[in-house]
Coordinates of C-alpha atoms and ligand atoms in Angstrom, one line a residue:
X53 CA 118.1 167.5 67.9
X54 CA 116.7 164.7 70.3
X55 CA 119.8 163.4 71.7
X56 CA 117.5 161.1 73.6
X57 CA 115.6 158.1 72.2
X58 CA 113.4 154.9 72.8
X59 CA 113.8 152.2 70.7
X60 CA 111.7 149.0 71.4
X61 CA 113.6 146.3 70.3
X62 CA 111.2 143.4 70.9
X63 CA 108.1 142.7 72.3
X64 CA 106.1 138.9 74.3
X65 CA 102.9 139.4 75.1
X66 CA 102.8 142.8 77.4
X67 CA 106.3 142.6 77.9
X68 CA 109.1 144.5 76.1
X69 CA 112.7 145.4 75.5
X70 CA 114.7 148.1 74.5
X71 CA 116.7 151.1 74.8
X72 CA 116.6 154.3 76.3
X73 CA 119.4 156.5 74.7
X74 CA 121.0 159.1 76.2
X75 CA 124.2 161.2 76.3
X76 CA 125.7 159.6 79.0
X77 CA 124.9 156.5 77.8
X78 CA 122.6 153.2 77.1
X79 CA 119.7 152.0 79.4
X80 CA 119.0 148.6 78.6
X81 CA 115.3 148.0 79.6
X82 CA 113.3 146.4 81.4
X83 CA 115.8 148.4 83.7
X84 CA 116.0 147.9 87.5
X85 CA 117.4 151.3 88.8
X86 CA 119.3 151.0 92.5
X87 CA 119.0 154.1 94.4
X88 CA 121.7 156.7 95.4
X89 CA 120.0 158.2 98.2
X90 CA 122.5 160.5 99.4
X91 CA 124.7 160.8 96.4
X92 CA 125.8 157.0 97.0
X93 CA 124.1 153.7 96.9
X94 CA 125.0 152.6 100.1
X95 CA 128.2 150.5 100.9
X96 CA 128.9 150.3 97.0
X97 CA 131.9 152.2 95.2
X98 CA 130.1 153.1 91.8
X99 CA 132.3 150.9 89.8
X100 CA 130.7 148.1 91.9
X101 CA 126.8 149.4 91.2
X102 CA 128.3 149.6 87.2
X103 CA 129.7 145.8 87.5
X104 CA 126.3 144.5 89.4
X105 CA 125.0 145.4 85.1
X106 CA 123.3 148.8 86.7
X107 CA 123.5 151.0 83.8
X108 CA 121.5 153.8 85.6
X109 CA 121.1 154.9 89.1
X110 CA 118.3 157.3 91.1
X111 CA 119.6 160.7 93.2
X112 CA 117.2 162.0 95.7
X113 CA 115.9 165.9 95.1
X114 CA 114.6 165.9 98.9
X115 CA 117.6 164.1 100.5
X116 CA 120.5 166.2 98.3
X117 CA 118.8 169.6 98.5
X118 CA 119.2 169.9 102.4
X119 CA 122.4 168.3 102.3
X120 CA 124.5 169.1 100.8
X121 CA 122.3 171.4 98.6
X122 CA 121.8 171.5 95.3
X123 CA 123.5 174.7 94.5
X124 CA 127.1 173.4 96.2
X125 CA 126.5 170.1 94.1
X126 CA 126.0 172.5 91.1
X127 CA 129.6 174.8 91.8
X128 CA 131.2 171.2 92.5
X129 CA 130.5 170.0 88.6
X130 CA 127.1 168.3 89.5
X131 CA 125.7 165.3 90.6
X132 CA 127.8 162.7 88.2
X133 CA 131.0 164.3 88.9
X134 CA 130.6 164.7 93.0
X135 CA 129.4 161.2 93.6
X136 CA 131.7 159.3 90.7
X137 CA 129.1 158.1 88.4
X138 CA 129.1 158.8 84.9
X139 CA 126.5 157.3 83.5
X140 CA 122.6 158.1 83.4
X141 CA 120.9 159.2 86.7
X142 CA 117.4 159.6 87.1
X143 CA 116.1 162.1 89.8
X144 CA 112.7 161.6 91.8
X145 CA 111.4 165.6 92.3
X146 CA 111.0 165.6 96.4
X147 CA 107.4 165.5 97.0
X148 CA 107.4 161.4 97.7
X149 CA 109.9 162.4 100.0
X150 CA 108.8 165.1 101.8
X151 CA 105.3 163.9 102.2
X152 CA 107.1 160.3 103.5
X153 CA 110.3 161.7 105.4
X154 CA 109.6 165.3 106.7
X155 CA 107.5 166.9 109.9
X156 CA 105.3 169.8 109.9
X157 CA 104.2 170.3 106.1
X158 CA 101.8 171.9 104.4
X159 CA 100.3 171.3 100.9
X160 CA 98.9 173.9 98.9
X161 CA 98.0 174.8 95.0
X162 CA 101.7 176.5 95.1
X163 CA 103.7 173.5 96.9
X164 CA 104.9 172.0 99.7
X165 CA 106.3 173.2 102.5
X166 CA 108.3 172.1 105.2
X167 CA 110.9 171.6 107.6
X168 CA 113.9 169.4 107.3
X169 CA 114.2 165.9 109.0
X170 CA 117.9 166.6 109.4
X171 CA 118.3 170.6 111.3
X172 CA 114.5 171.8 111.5
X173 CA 115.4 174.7 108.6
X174 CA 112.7 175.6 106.7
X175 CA 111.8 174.7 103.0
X176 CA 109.8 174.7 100.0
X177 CA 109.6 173.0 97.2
X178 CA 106.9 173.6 93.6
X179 CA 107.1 172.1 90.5
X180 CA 109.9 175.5 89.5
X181 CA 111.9 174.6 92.8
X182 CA 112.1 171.3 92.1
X183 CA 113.0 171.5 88.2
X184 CA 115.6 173.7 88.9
X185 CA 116.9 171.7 91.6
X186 CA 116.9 168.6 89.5
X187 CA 118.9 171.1 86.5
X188 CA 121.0 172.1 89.5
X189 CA 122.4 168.1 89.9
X190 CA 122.8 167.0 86.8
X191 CA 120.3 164.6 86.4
X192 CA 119.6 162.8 82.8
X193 CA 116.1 162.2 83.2
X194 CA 113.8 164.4 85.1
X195 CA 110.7 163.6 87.4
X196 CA 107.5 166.0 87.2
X197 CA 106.7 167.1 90.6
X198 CA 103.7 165.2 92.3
X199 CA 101.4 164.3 94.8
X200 CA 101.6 160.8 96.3
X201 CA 98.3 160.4 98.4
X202 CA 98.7 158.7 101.7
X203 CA 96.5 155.6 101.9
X204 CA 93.7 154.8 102.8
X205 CA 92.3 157.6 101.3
X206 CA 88.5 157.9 99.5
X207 CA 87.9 158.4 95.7
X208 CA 87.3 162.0 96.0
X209 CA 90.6 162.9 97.5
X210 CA 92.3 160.3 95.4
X211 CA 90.6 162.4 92.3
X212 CA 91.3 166.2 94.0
X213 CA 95.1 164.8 94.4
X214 CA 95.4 163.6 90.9
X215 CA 94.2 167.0 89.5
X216 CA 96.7 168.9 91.6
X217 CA 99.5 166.5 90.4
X218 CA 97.9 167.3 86.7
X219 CA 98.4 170.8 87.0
X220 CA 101.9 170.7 88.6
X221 CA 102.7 168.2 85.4
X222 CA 101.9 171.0 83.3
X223 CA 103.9 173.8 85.5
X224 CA 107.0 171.0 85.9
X225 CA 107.1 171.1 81.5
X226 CA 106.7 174.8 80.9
X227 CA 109.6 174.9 83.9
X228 CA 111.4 172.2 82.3
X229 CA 111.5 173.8 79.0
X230 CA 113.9 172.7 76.1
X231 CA 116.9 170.9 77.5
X232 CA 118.1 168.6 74.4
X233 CA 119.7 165.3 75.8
X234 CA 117.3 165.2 79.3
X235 CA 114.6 163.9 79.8
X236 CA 111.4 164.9 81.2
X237 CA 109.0 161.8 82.6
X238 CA 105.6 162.8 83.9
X239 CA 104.0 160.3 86.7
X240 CA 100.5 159.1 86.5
X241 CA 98.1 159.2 89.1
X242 CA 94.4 158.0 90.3
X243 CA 94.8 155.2 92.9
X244 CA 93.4 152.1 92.3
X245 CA 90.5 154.3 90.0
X246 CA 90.5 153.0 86.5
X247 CA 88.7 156.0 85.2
X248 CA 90.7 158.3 87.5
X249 CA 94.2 156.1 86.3
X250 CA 92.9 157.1 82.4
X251 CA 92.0 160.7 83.0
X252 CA 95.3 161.3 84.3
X253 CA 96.9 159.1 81.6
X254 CA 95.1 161.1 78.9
X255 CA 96.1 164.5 80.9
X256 CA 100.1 163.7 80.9
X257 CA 99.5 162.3 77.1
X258 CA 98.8 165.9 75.9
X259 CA 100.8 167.9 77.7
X260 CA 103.3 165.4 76.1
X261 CA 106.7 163.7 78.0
X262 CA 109.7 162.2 77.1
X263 CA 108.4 158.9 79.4
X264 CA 105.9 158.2 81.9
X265 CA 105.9 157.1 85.5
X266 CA 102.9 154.7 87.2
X267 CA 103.1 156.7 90.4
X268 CA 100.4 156.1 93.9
X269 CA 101.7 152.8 93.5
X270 CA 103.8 150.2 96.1
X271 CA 102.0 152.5 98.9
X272 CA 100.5 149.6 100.8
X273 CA 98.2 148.5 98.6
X274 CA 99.6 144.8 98.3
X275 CA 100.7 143.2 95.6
X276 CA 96.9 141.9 94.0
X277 CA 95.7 145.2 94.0
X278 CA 99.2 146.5 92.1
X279 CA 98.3 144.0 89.5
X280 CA 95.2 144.4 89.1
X281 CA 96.2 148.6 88.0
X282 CA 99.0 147.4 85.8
X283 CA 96.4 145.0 84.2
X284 CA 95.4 148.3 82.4
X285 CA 97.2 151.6 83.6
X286 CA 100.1 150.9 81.7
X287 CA 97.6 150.3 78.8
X288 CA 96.4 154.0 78.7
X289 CA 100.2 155.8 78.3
X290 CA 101.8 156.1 75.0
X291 CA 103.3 152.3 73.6
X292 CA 106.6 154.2 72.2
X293 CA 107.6 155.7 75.4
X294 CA 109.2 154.2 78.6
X295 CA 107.0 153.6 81.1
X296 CA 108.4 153.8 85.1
X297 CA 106.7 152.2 88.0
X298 CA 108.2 154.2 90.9
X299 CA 109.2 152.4 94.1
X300 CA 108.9 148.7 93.1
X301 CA 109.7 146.0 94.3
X302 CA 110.5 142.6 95.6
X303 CA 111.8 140.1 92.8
X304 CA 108.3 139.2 91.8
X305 CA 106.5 142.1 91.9
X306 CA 109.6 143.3 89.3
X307 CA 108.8 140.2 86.9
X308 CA 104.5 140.5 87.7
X309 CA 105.3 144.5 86.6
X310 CA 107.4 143.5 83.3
X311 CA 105.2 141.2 82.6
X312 CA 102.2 143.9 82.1
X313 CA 104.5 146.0 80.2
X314 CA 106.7 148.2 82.7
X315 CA 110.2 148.8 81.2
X316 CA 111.8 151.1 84.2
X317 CA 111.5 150.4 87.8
X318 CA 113.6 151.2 91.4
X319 CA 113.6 150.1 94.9
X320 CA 115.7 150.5 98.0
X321 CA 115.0 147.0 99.0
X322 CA 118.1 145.4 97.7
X323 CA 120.5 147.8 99.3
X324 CA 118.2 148.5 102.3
X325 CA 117.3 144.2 103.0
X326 CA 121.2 143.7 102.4
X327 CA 122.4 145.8 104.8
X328 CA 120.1 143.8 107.5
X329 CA 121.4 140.5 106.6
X330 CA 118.6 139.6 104.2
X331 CA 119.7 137.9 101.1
X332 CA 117.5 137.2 97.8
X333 CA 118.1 134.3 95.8
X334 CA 116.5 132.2 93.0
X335 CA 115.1 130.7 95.5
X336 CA 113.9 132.6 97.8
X337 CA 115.1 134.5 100.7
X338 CA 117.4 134.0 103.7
X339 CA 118.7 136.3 106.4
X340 CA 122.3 135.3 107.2
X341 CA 122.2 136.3 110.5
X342 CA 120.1 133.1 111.5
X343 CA 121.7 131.0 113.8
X344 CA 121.4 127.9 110.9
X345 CA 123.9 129.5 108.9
X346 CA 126.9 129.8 111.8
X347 CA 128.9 126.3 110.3
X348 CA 127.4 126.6 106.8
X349 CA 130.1 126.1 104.4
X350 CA 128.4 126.8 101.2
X351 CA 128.0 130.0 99.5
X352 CA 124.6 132.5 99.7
X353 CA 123.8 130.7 96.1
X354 CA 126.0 128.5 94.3
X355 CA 125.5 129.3 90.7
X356 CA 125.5 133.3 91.6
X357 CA 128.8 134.8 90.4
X358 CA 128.9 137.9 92.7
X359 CA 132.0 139.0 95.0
X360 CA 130.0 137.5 98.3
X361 CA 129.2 134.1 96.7
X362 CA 132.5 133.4 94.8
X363 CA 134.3 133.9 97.7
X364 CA 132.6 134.1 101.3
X365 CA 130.8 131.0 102.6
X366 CA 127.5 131.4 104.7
X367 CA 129.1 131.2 107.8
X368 CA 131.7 133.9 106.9
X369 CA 128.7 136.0 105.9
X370 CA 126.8 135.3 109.4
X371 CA 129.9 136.2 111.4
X372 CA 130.4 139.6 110.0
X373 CA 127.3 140.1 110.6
X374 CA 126.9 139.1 113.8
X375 CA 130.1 140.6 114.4
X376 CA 128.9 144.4 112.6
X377 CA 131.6 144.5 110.4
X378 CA 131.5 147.3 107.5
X379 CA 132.1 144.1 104.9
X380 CA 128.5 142.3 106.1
X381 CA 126.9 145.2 104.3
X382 CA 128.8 145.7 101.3
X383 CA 129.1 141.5 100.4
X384 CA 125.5 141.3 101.0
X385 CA 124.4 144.6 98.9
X386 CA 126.2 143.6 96.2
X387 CA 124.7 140.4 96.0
X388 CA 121.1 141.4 96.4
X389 CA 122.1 144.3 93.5
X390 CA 123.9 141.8 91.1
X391 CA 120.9 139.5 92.0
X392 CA 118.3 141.5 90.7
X393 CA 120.3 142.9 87.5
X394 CA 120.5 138.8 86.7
X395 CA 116.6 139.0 87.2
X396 CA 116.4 141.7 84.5
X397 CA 119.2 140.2 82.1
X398 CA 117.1 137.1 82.0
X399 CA 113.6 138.8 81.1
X400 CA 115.3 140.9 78.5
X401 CA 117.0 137.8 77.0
X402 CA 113.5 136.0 77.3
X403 CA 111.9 138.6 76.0
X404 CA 113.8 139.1 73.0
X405 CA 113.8 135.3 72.3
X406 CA 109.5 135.1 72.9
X407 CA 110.1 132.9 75.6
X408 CA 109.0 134.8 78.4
X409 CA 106.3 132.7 79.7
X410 CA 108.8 129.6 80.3
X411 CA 111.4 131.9 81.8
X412 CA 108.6 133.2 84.3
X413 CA 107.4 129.5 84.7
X414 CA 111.0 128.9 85.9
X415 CA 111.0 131.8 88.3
X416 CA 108.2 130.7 90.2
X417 CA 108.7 127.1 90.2
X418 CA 112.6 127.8 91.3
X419 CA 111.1 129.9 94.4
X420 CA 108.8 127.2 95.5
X421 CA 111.4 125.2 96.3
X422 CA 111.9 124.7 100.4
X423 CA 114.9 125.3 102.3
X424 CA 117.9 127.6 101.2
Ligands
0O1_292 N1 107.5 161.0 92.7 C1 107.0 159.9 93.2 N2 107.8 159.0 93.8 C2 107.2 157.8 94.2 C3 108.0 156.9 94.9 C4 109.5 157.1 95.1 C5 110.3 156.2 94.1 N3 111.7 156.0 94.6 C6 112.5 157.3 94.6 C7 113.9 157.0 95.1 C8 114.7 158.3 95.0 C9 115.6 158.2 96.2 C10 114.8 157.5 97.3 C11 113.9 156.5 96.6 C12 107.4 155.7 95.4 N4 108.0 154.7 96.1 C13 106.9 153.8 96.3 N5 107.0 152.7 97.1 C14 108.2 152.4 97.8 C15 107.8 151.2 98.7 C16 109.0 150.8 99.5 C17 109.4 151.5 100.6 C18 110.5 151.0 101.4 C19 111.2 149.9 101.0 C20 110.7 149.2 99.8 C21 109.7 149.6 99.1 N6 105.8 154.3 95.8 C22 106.1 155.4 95.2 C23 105.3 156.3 94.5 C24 105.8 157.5 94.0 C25 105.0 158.6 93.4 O1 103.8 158.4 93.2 N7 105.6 159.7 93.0
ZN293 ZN1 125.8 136.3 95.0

């Protein structure tokens, strides 16, 4: 019995809206998914990531495998029950990680491996390792384990990478086998290659997943050449399944990705920006700890109704950070996280209601605006 489901609920032009089912609850979608690095999104008590509208949050195979291990996570009760969080996570399957975070690796047909950026201690991880790790914590929905190519990188190695990833898809779903109520998403690859981008759509298609990831993206590429691939990547995966792009993004590359038909996407940029004073608003950006802000009365954003804006002025906000107090981190977090959950509210709304278009028109015109 599935357990899991996608059920598109409404569709405007490329952009839809739906839900993603699951045992430990709803995902509303398009979804923006904050991310739980070390078993916590950082500076945030889970009921405040649940009362930004999060209704699913991403655990880290690489981070929580070193430390604290997946194994102790799994005696504990798992990955919901150790970090307080009982609805859906999602888990990204290491490789990202170690190719982006660890020293002294080495890739092979088998796997990776290498040595840990916290104690040195040796590791490896192949599509198995990395299933069972991800069984080990818990997680709802499951990432195949892939390649990531560093950029620049030519067509050839961009193609040999692919491949590898393909055949790791297939080891990561024989691995995975039957688990009823998870879900398995396999992650397309190919660079900025259409014909490479389709091969590997058509490759993940019949080995079959529950979802599908637009992986080898938000890797420095900029955000014109992003486009350009979701103009037809998302195109080539399977209309009745979700369909992740891993790692993005600012607000606008969130509503550019929607808007060519992505329904999942996470970034640490709201946590990560918000712990260095930057705020996002609907219009625009400003980093509190500017020296403009010190007499500022007024709140971040006056229509936002978040903790740090119904309560704190600007100049409140530039103190404690000026000042590195624990609260300049958390206020500011859970604005930038309530922030871009509004972002998402308002394109599923608009989406359901075929007025997307107008809503975007209204982002973009909103941002122009000067000062903040
Ligand atoms: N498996 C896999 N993961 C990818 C990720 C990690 C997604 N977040 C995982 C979470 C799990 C826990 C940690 C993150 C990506 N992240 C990015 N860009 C992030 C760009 C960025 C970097 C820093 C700040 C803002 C944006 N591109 C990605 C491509 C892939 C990919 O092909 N395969
Ligand atoms: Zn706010």
């Amino acid at each position: 019995m599935a357990q899991t489901s996608f059920e598109l609920k409404a569709q405007d032009g490329q952009a839809r809206t739906g839900v993603i089912s699951t045992p430990r609850g709803d995902i509303r979608t398009p979804a923006f998914m904050p991310v739980g690095t070390a078993a916590t999104v950082k500076g945030m008590m889970p009921e405040s990531v649940r009362a930004t509208g999060a209704d699913i949050l991403l655990g880290n195979t690489y981070h929580l495998m070193l430390r604290p291990g997946a194994e102790r996570i799994d005696r504990l009760g798992g990955l919901h029950k150790f970090m307080n969080w009982d609805r859906p996570i999602l888990t990204d399957s290491g490789g990202f990680q170690v190719m982006s975070l660890s020293d002294l690796r080495k890739l092979t047909e088998e796997g990776v491996t290498f040595k840990s950026h916290y104690d040195g201690s040796k590791h490896h991880l192949t599509p198995e390792r990395s299933m069972e790790v991800q069984k080990l914590l818990g997680s709802d929905i499951v990432m195949a384990f892939d390649e990531c190519p560093a950029l620049p990188a030519d067509r050839d190695r961009i193609a040999q990478s692919m491949r590898l990833s393909m055949r790791w898809a297939q080891r990561s779903r024989d691995a995975f086998g039957d688990r009823p109520g998870h879900m398995l998403f396999g992650i397309m690859q190919g660079g900025l290659e259409s014909d490479l981008r389709e091969e590997s759509a058509k490759a993940l298609t019949d080995i079959g997943f529950d979802g599908y990831a637009v992986g080898g993206l938000a890797v420095g590429e900029g955000q014109d050449a992003m486009f350009g691939c979701l103009d037809y990547a998302p195109g080539f995966l399977p209309e009745d399944k979700p369909r992740y792009l891993m790692g993005v993004g600012k607000p606008d590359d969130i509503v550019g990705a929607v808007k060519r038909g992505i329904d999942m996407m996470d970034c640490v940029l709201p946590s990560r920006s918000g712990r260095t004073g930057q705020a996002w608003t609907r219009r625009g950006q400003i980093n509190i700890k500017n020296a403009r802000h010190a007499d500022d009365p007024r709140p971040i954003d006056e229509h936002c109704t978040c903790p740090a804006c119904s309560s704190y002025s600007r100049a409140y906000l530039h103190h404690v950070f000026r000042s590195h107090e624990m609260i300049s981190g958390m206020l500011l977090t859970w604005h930038n996280l309530h922030y871009f959950q509004e972002i998402m509210q308002g394109m599923r709304d608009a989406i359901s209601e075929g007025r997307f278009d107008a809503w975007e028109a209204d982002f973009h015109a909103l941002r122009a605006e000067g000062d903040i």
